[in-house]
Amino acid sequence: MFYNVVRRAIQTHIKNVNKFQIVRLSSSSPGGVKDDIKDALDIEANLFDNSMVQHQPVSTREALRKHKPTLISKQKREPNKKKDTAADTTATPAPVKKTAPVPPVKRAPTPLIKDSELNLEFLRLTLQDPLMSTLLTEVRSRKRHDKNKQIIVEGRRLIQEALQSGLKMLSLFFSQKDQLALLRDQVAQAQQEQNTKIYKVPQHDLKTWSSLVTPPGLLAIFERPPPQGLQQRQDTDPLPITVVCDNIREPNNLGSIIRTCAAVPCSQVVVTHGCCDPWESKALRGGCGGQFRLPIHDDVTWEQLPLHIPAEVADTCHVFIAENNPSKTAKRAGRTVDYAELDQTGAHNVLIIGGESHGVSDDAYSFMKLVGDRGKCVYIPLAAGIDSLNVASALTLILFELRKKLINKTND
Ligand SMILES: C[S@@+](CC[C@H](N)C(=O)[O-])C[C@H]1O[C@@H](n2cnc3c(N)ncnc32)[C@H](O)[C@@H]1O
């Protein structure tokens, strides 16, 4: 179609030249007219030649190489991705030009600042410094089962909690000196004893990496506590209670559950496979440091759960399911008790709490069956028309009632 347009334009041009020559005939030689027509024909031929050159099919690869260099490099990185085969069949292989290797850009050394006022040493990073993104990407991008090495903790209060609980702080990023000053003593101690690296970074970078709408200005990478918890002695002895989370999908809820368990305090929390990550930022915020205070076993399957019950009390262990749904308890038989009348407790007690959408799972009921008569459903009576409480609220009520019973039992 394009050729036709050009051809018509050239033909019009030739006609005009002819007309012009007719007018000029008297003053020019016959050879001159011929020359002009020849010129016009040459122009036409050249134009078509050129247009042919321009419209030769170009390989997709070559086009991408010229116009979208990033796309090509992406394809190279993902060689298994399907290529545009339709385009490639018509393509002529493009000669691969050898380009000289680009020398690595030399970065200016990061200045070390010795702050005499705070008595701290830190490195000042530039905007979008690759060092910060490398460290944080590594923590964030790890798969969950590999994540057991490091966690990201944001905000002064939570960082302080982590330090007080004895967690090892690997790196600390701050944007303003006054925020760092609020933690000066603990940070100085961590720098001396744990060789914590401190970085001053632009507020923009903290905003980029923060999981909060308003970044609190302090962000740290800590070593995650081991599943058996930190060796630090608690002031209060934990009660013989294991809380099992069954399909808890909301990090805020999981955080609140862990916070309550740490407040009782329970012996441990088991987070079964299918729950959200108890170490992700929102869960840590919801936990307010609870995660640092008691053992948390994450991503545990129902088959593995018995291994987490202390062996010496396994035979006398009681299992309670917090159940809001009376039709479920009726179907599965077994005893159902009002949470305020929980009179029979064991040397160890497992309390299972269900997920936000589907409640307690079939796996949980199968687990309860393993202990026979020592398994019960526990419910909190609610006003007509209200189906259930929020999972963390329900757990809090049942746990504190259970605590009362266990303490009374010990005193008796
Ligand atoms: C929000 S509820 C689950 C609601 C779910 N749609 C259902 O009907 O099963 C989450 C969990 O909190 C606990 N829960 C909530 N209200 C309760 C109640 N009144 N008594 C006992 N447990 C309760 C249960 O473990 C429940 O599985």
XYZ file of C-alpha atoms and ligand atoms in Angstrom:
439
model
C 0.000 0.000 0.000
C 2.853 2.317 0.893
C 4.472 1.574 -2.500
C 1.261 2.561 -4.288
C 1.135 5.892 -2.499
C 4.756 6.629 -3.381
C 4.249 5.452 -6.978
C 1.225 7.775 -7.379
C 3.201 10.690 -5.949
C 6.082 10.060 -8.377
C 3.747 9.709 -11.330
C 2.129 13.049 -10.450
C 5.615 14.511 -10.193
C 6.539 13.167 -13.683
C 3.318 14.569 -15.161
C 4.119 17.964 -13.708
C 7.640 17.795 -15.078
C 6.219 16.935 -18.531
C 3.749 19.810 -18.349
C 6.516 22.135 -17.304
C 8.732 20.922 -20.173
C 5.915 21.501 -22.689
C 5.740 25.082 -21.526
C 9.543 25.369 -21.732
C 9.899 23.600 -25.118
C 10.471 26.748 -27.083
C 13.358 27.863 -24.928
C 15.074 24.512 -24.188
C 16.710 21.894 -26.344
C 14.935 18.513 -26.987
C 17.772 16.776 -25.198
C 16.977 18.860 -22.091
C 13.397 17.517 -21.884
C 14.658 13.947 -22.199
C 17.198 14.591 -19.473
C 14.549 15.947 -17.158
C 12.276 12.936 -17.715
C 15.234 10.626 -17.198
C 16.026 12.457 -13.976
C 12.456 12.019 -12.784
C 12.499 8.309 -13.632
C 15.831 7.927 -11.836
C 14.345 9.610 -8.789
C 11.398 7.204 -8.933
C 13.687 4.184 -9.254
C 15.857 5.359 -6.413
C 12.888 6.032 -4.232
C 11.484 2.560 -4.821
C 14.881 1.018 -4.273
C 15.199 2.853 -1.009
C 11.684 2.017 0.045
C 12.422 -1.653 -0.663
C 15.443 -1.425 1.561
C 13.429 0.238 4.290
C 10.705 -2.386 4.226
C 12.817 -5.473 4.218
C 11.611 -7.662 7.083
C 13.691 -6.999 10.140
C 14.334 -9.701 12.719
C 12.395 -9.220 15.960
C 15.561 -9.818 17.868
C 17.391 -7.139 15.928
C 14.529 -4.663 16.400
C 14.477 -5.331 20.110
C 18.217 -5.022 20.287
C 18.053 -1.599 18.669
C 15.061 -0.197 20.495
C 14.637 -2.109 23.717
C 17.973 -3.317 24.990
C 16.481 -4.190 28.367
C 13.989 -6.619 26.833
C 16.750 -8.557 25.137
C 18.738 -8.869 28.298
C 15.563 -10.074 30.070
C 15.133 -12.763 27.402
C 18.717 -13.800 27.924
C 18.063 -14.118 31.636
C 14.939 -16.235 30.995
C 16.052 -18.589 28.229
C 13.180 -21.035 28.857
C 10.513 -18.471 28.007
C 8.764 -19.091 24.653
C 10.124 -16.933 21.856
C 7.952 -15.100 19.330
C 8.277 -17.954 16.829
C 5.917 -16.400 14.249
C 8.099 -13.341 13.994
C 11.275 -15.388 13.994
C 10.321 -17.530 10.961
C 10.312 -14.466 8.699
C 13.343 -13.015 10.368
C 16.794 -12.921 8.893
C 19.491 -13.560 11.453
C 21.019 -10.289 12.431
C 24.772 -10.025 12.664
C 25.800 -9.838 16.277
C 27.968 -6.829 16.823
C 30.694 -7.207 19.356
C 30.616 -4.354 21.812
C 33.489 -3.483 24.039
C 32.897 -4.531 27.674
C 31.744 -1.635 29.826
C 34.220 -1.035 32.640
C 32.613 -1.227 36.102
C 31.651 2.163 37.496
C 33.951 3.049 40.329
C 31.975 4.147 43.370
C 33.326 6.707 45.718
C 34.206 5.079 49.050
C 31.402 5.386 51.594
C 32.479 7.921 54.212
C 32.785 6.664 57.779
C 31.402 9.176 60.231
C 32.625 9.230 63.816
C 29.941 11.019 65.761
C 31.482 12.245 68.983
C 28.145 13.482 70.323
C 26.543 10.030 70.113
C 29.834 8.195 70.442
C 28.847 6.034 67.486
C 30.407 5.250 64.129
C 28.292 4.945 61.020
C 28.556 4.920 57.236
C 26.686 7.493 55.185
C 25.016 5.867 52.181
C 23.946 7.802 49.100
C 20.430 7.760 47.641
C 19.496 4.247 46.460
C 22.837 2.898 47.509
C 23.098 -0.730 46.310
C 24.440 -1.819 49.688
C 21.120 -1.173 51.415
C 19.060 -2.833 48.686
C 21.366 -5.853 48.593
C 21.086 -6.433 52.333
C 17.316 -5.950 52.494
C 16.491 -7.801 49.274
C 18.337 -10.819 50.608
C 16.210 -10.912 53.774
C 12.931 -10.245 51.951
C 13.413 -12.543 48.973
C 14.318 -15.683 50.904
C 11.804 -18.495 50.815
C 9.939 -18.955 54.065
C 11.753 -22.087 55.228
C 15.080 -20.390 54.497
C 14.066 -17.229 56.239
C 15.072 -18.582 59.614
C 18.246 -16.573 59.521
C 17.219 -12.928 59.547
C 14.225 -10.649 60.138
C 13.499 -6.975 59.437
C 12.403 -4.993 62.477
C 11.033 -1.452 62.090
C 10.598 1.357 64.593
C 12.284 2.349 67.818
C 10.024 0.420 70.215
C 10.284 -2.877 68.377
C 14.041 -2.565 67.858
C 14.396 -1.808 71.558
C 12.288 -4.900 72.399
C 14.454 -7.059 70.164
C 17.663 -5.748 71.758
C 16.300 -6.195 75.285
C 15.302 -9.762 74.434
C 18.908 -10.446 73.454
C 18.516 -10.678 69.685
C 21.602 -9.999 67.599
C 21.300 -6.810 65.533
C 23.270 -7.181 62.304
C 22.563 -3.804 60.651
C 20.717 -0.632 61.538
C 19.542 1.999 59.038
C 18.489 5.453 60.203
C 17.668 8.724 58.480
C 17.857 11.276 61.278
C 20.336 11.535 64.098
C 17.747 12.398 66.751
C 16.019 9.045 66.149
C 19.266 7.196 66.619
C 19.951 9.243 69.753
C 16.829 7.736 71.384
C 18.461 4.308 71.226
C 22.001 5.482 71.681
C 23.049 3.310 74.639
C 21.586 0.043 73.353
C 22.930 0.690 69.852
C 26.401 1.572 71.170
C 26.405 -1.669 73.156
C 25.305 -3.663 70.097
C 27.994 -2.013 67.982
C 30.654 -2.895 70.544
C 29.517 -6.408 71.426
C 27.846 -7.619 68.230
C 29.710 -5.569 65.650
C 26.433 -4.080 64.355
C 26.844 -2.058 61.168
C 25.105 1.319 61.294
C 24.128 3.236 58.157
C 22.756 6.739 57.723
C 20.483 6.669 54.683
C 18.201 9.194 52.955
C 14.607 9.193 54.292
C 13.462 8.362 50.743
C 15.242 4.989 50.923
C 13.710 4.142 54.283
C 10.317 4.954 52.762
C 11.030 2.609 49.861
C 11.857 -0.302 52.136
C 9.361 0.352 54.907
C 6.232 -1.788 55.100
C 4.420 1.057 56.862
C 2.619 4.055 55.407
C 4.653 6.387 57.589
C 8.144 4.944 57.994
C 9.312 5.279 61.590
C 12.831 6.266 60.495
C 14.660 3.283 61.977
C 14.915 -0.113 60.327
C 17.119 -2.991 61.462
C 18.105 -6.472 60.369
C 18.239 -8.948 63.248
C 19.135 -12.581 63.549
C 15.918 -14.504 64.074
C 15.627 -16.247 67.464
C 15.926 -20.052 67.338
C 12.625 -22.068 67.396
C 13.302 -23.128 70.976
C 13.410 -19.428 71.937
C 16.160 -17.359 73.475
C 17.965 -18.669 76.498
C 17.136 -15.502 78.420
C 15.334 -16.168 81.732
C 11.781 -14.879 81.934
C 10.603 -13.340 85.199
C 7.414 -15.423 85.082
C 7.519 -19.181 84.571
C 5.532 -20.222 81.507
C 2.315 -22.193 82.045
C 2.023 -25.705 80.545
C 0.078 -24.478 77.515
C 0.864 -24.894 73.815
C -1.232 -22.737 71.507
C -1.690 -24.189 68.015
C -2.675 -21.810 65.203
C -4.750 -23.483 62.513
C -4.998 -21.594 59.208
C -4.567 -18.100 60.628
C -4.119 -16.013 57.487
C -4.062 -12.444 58.826
C -0.598 -11.330 60.010
C -2.172 -8.810 62.408
C -4.221 -11.570 64.046
C -1.257 -13.916 64.242
C 0.787 -11.120 65.819
C -1.941 -10.447 68.409
C -2.227 -14.173 69.210
C 1.527 -14.379 69.822
C 1.397 -11.230 71.955
C -1.327 -12.751 74.160
C 0.585 -16.029 74.447
C 3.696 -14.120 75.535
C 1.619 -12.169 78.071
C 0.153 -15.285 79.784
C 2.938 -16.629 79.301
C 2.369 -19.907 77.439
C 5.151 -22.431 76.922
C 5.167 -22.143 73.136
C 3.207 -21.323 69.979
C 2.937 -23.745 67.064
C 2.092 -22.119 63.738
C 0.865 -24.890 61.438
C 1.515 -25.125 57.719
C -1.021 -22.881 55.952
C -0.856 -19.981 58.410
C 0.811 -16.702 57.477
C 4.431 -15.985 58.388
C 4.812 -15.024 62.078
C 8.072 -13.215 61.259
C 6.789 -10.913 58.541
C 6.658 -7.209 59.277
C 2.909 -6.871 60.049
C 2.919 -9.936 62.293
C 5.947 -8.563 64.152
C 4.180 -5.247 64.691
C 1.017 -7.024 65.869
C 3.156 -9.131 68.205
C 4.778 -6.047 69.816
C 7.863 -8.094 70.603
C 5.938 -11.234 71.660
C 7.832 -13.202 69.012
C 11.090 -12.532 70.897
C 9.777 -13.808 74.218
C 8.580 -17.372 73.682
C 9.434 -20.307 71.422
C 7.648 -20.227 68.061
C 7.581 -23.304 65.837
C 6.646 -22.202 62.371
C 5.316 -24.113 59.346
C 4.634 -27.303 61.324
C 2.536 -30.051 59.683
C -0.161 -31.910 61.663
C 1.988 -35.046 61.460
C 4.866 -33.178 63.096
C 2.719 -31.621 65.833
C 3.010 -34.531 68.372
C 6.804 -34.052 68.272
C 6.322 -30.600 69.793
C 4.475 -31.886 72.869
C 6.897 -32.439 75.775
C 7.490 -36.223 75.807
C 7.219 -36.555 79.593
C 3.624 -35.214 79.622
C 2.424 -36.572 76.285
C 0.317 -39.312 77.911
C -1.578 -36.916 80.145
C -1.859 -34.050 77.709
C -5.294 -32.433 77.216
C -6.359 -30.990 73.868
C -8.889 -28.149 73.592
C -10.380 -26.785 70.395
C -11.792 -23.257 70.527
C -14.989 -23.695 68.529
C -17.625 -21.075 67.800
C -19.647 -23.231 65.468
C -22.117 -25.475 67.420
C -23.033 -27.493 64.308
C -19.403 -28.602 63.945
C -19.102 -29.701 67.567
C -22.453 -31.579 67.395
C -21.324 -33.419 64.244
C -18.008 -34.495 65.708
C -19.402 -35.595 69.070
C -17.044 -35.333 72.046
C -17.592 -33.058 74.999
C -18.205 -29.373 74.589
C -17.676 -27.026 77.516
C -18.313 -23.383 78.263
C -14.921 -21.675 78.555
C -15.793 -20.500 82.083
C -16.352 -24.094 83.210
C -13.078 -25.575 82.068
C -12.477 -27.661 85.151
C -10.367 -30.524 83.873
C -6.906 -29.584 82.744
C -3.799 -31.672 82.132
C -0.109 -31.626 83.018
C 0.169 -30.078 79.584
C -2.605 -28.418 77.579
C -2.881 -27.863 73.858
C -5.286 -25.160 72.755
C -6.143 -25.065 69.031
C -7.530 -21.877 67.521
C -9.115 -21.750 64.053
C -8.672 -19.508 61.039
C -10.599 -16.377 60.148
C -12.476 -17.781 57.157
C -13.077 -21.496 57.740
C -12.563 -21.923 61.455
C -10.973 -25.081 62.852
C -9.824 -27.673 60.274
C -10.568 -31.422 60.025
C -6.877 -32.053 60.794
C -7.324 -30.352 64.162
C -10.286 -32.603 65.001
C -8.282 -35.701 63.975
C -5.483 -34.549 66.268
C -7.908 -34.080 69.165
C -9.236 -37.618 68.651
C -5.738 -38.979 69.402
C -6.156 -38.096 73.096
C -9.635 -39.665 73.473
C -11.530 -38.362 76.507
C -8.904 -35.731 77.135
C -10.046 -33.816 74.078
C -12.827 -31.172 74.307
C -14.320 -28.282 72.380
C -14.469 -24.993 74.246
C -16.939 -22.248 73.360
C -17.613 -18.712 74.499
C -21.395 -18.130 74.609
C -22.384 -15.184 72.408
C -25.557 -13.115 71.992
C -28.033 -14.298 69.353
C -27.070 -13.172 65.858
C -23.312 -12.999 66.578
C -21.552 -16.021 65.093
C -18.057 -15.604 66.390
C -15.455 -13.378 67.989
C -12.277 -12.218 66.370
C -9.784 -15.070 66.689
C -7.346 -13.134 68.880
C -10.132 -11.928 71.201
C -11.527 -15.468 71.563
C -8.071 -16.843 72.342
C -7.445 -14.148 74.953
C -10.648 -14.983 76.847
C -10.042 -18.739 76.813
C -6.326 -18.468 77.649
C -6.815 -16.233 80.684
C -9.593 -18.486 81.961
C -7.301 -21.469 81.506
C -4.540 -19.627 83.334
C -6.860 -18.962 86.277
C -7.755 -22.666 86.440
C -4.113 -23.799 86.222
C -2.946 -21.342 88.911
C -5.826 -22.352 91.211
C -4.968 -26.012 90.648
C -1.329 -25.414 91.616
C -2.369 -23.480 94.744
C -4.775 -26.255 95.810
C -13.448 -15.696 63.369
S -13.600 -17.285 64.005
C -13.992 -18.297 62.634
C -15.232 -17.958 61.966
C -15.554 -18.927 60.868
N -16.200 -18.196 59.838
C -16.403 -20.056 61.370
O -17.610 -19.875 61.404
O -15.870 -21.074 61.774
C -11.954 -17.762 64.239
C -11.707 -18.694 65.368
O -11.839 -18.008 66.604
C -12.284 -18.899 67.618
N -13.586 -18.384 68.109
C -14.247 -17.310 67.689
N -15.380 -17.139 68.399
C -15.419 -18.117 69.293
C -16.357 -18.507 70.312
N -17.449 -17.832 70.527
N -16.069 -19.575 71.055
C -14.949 -20.286 70.876
N -14.032 -19.985 69.922
C -14.262 -18.930 69.133
C -12.446 -20.241 66.932
O -11.279 -20.996 67.117
C -12.630 -19.875 65.477
O -12.276 -20.916 64.617
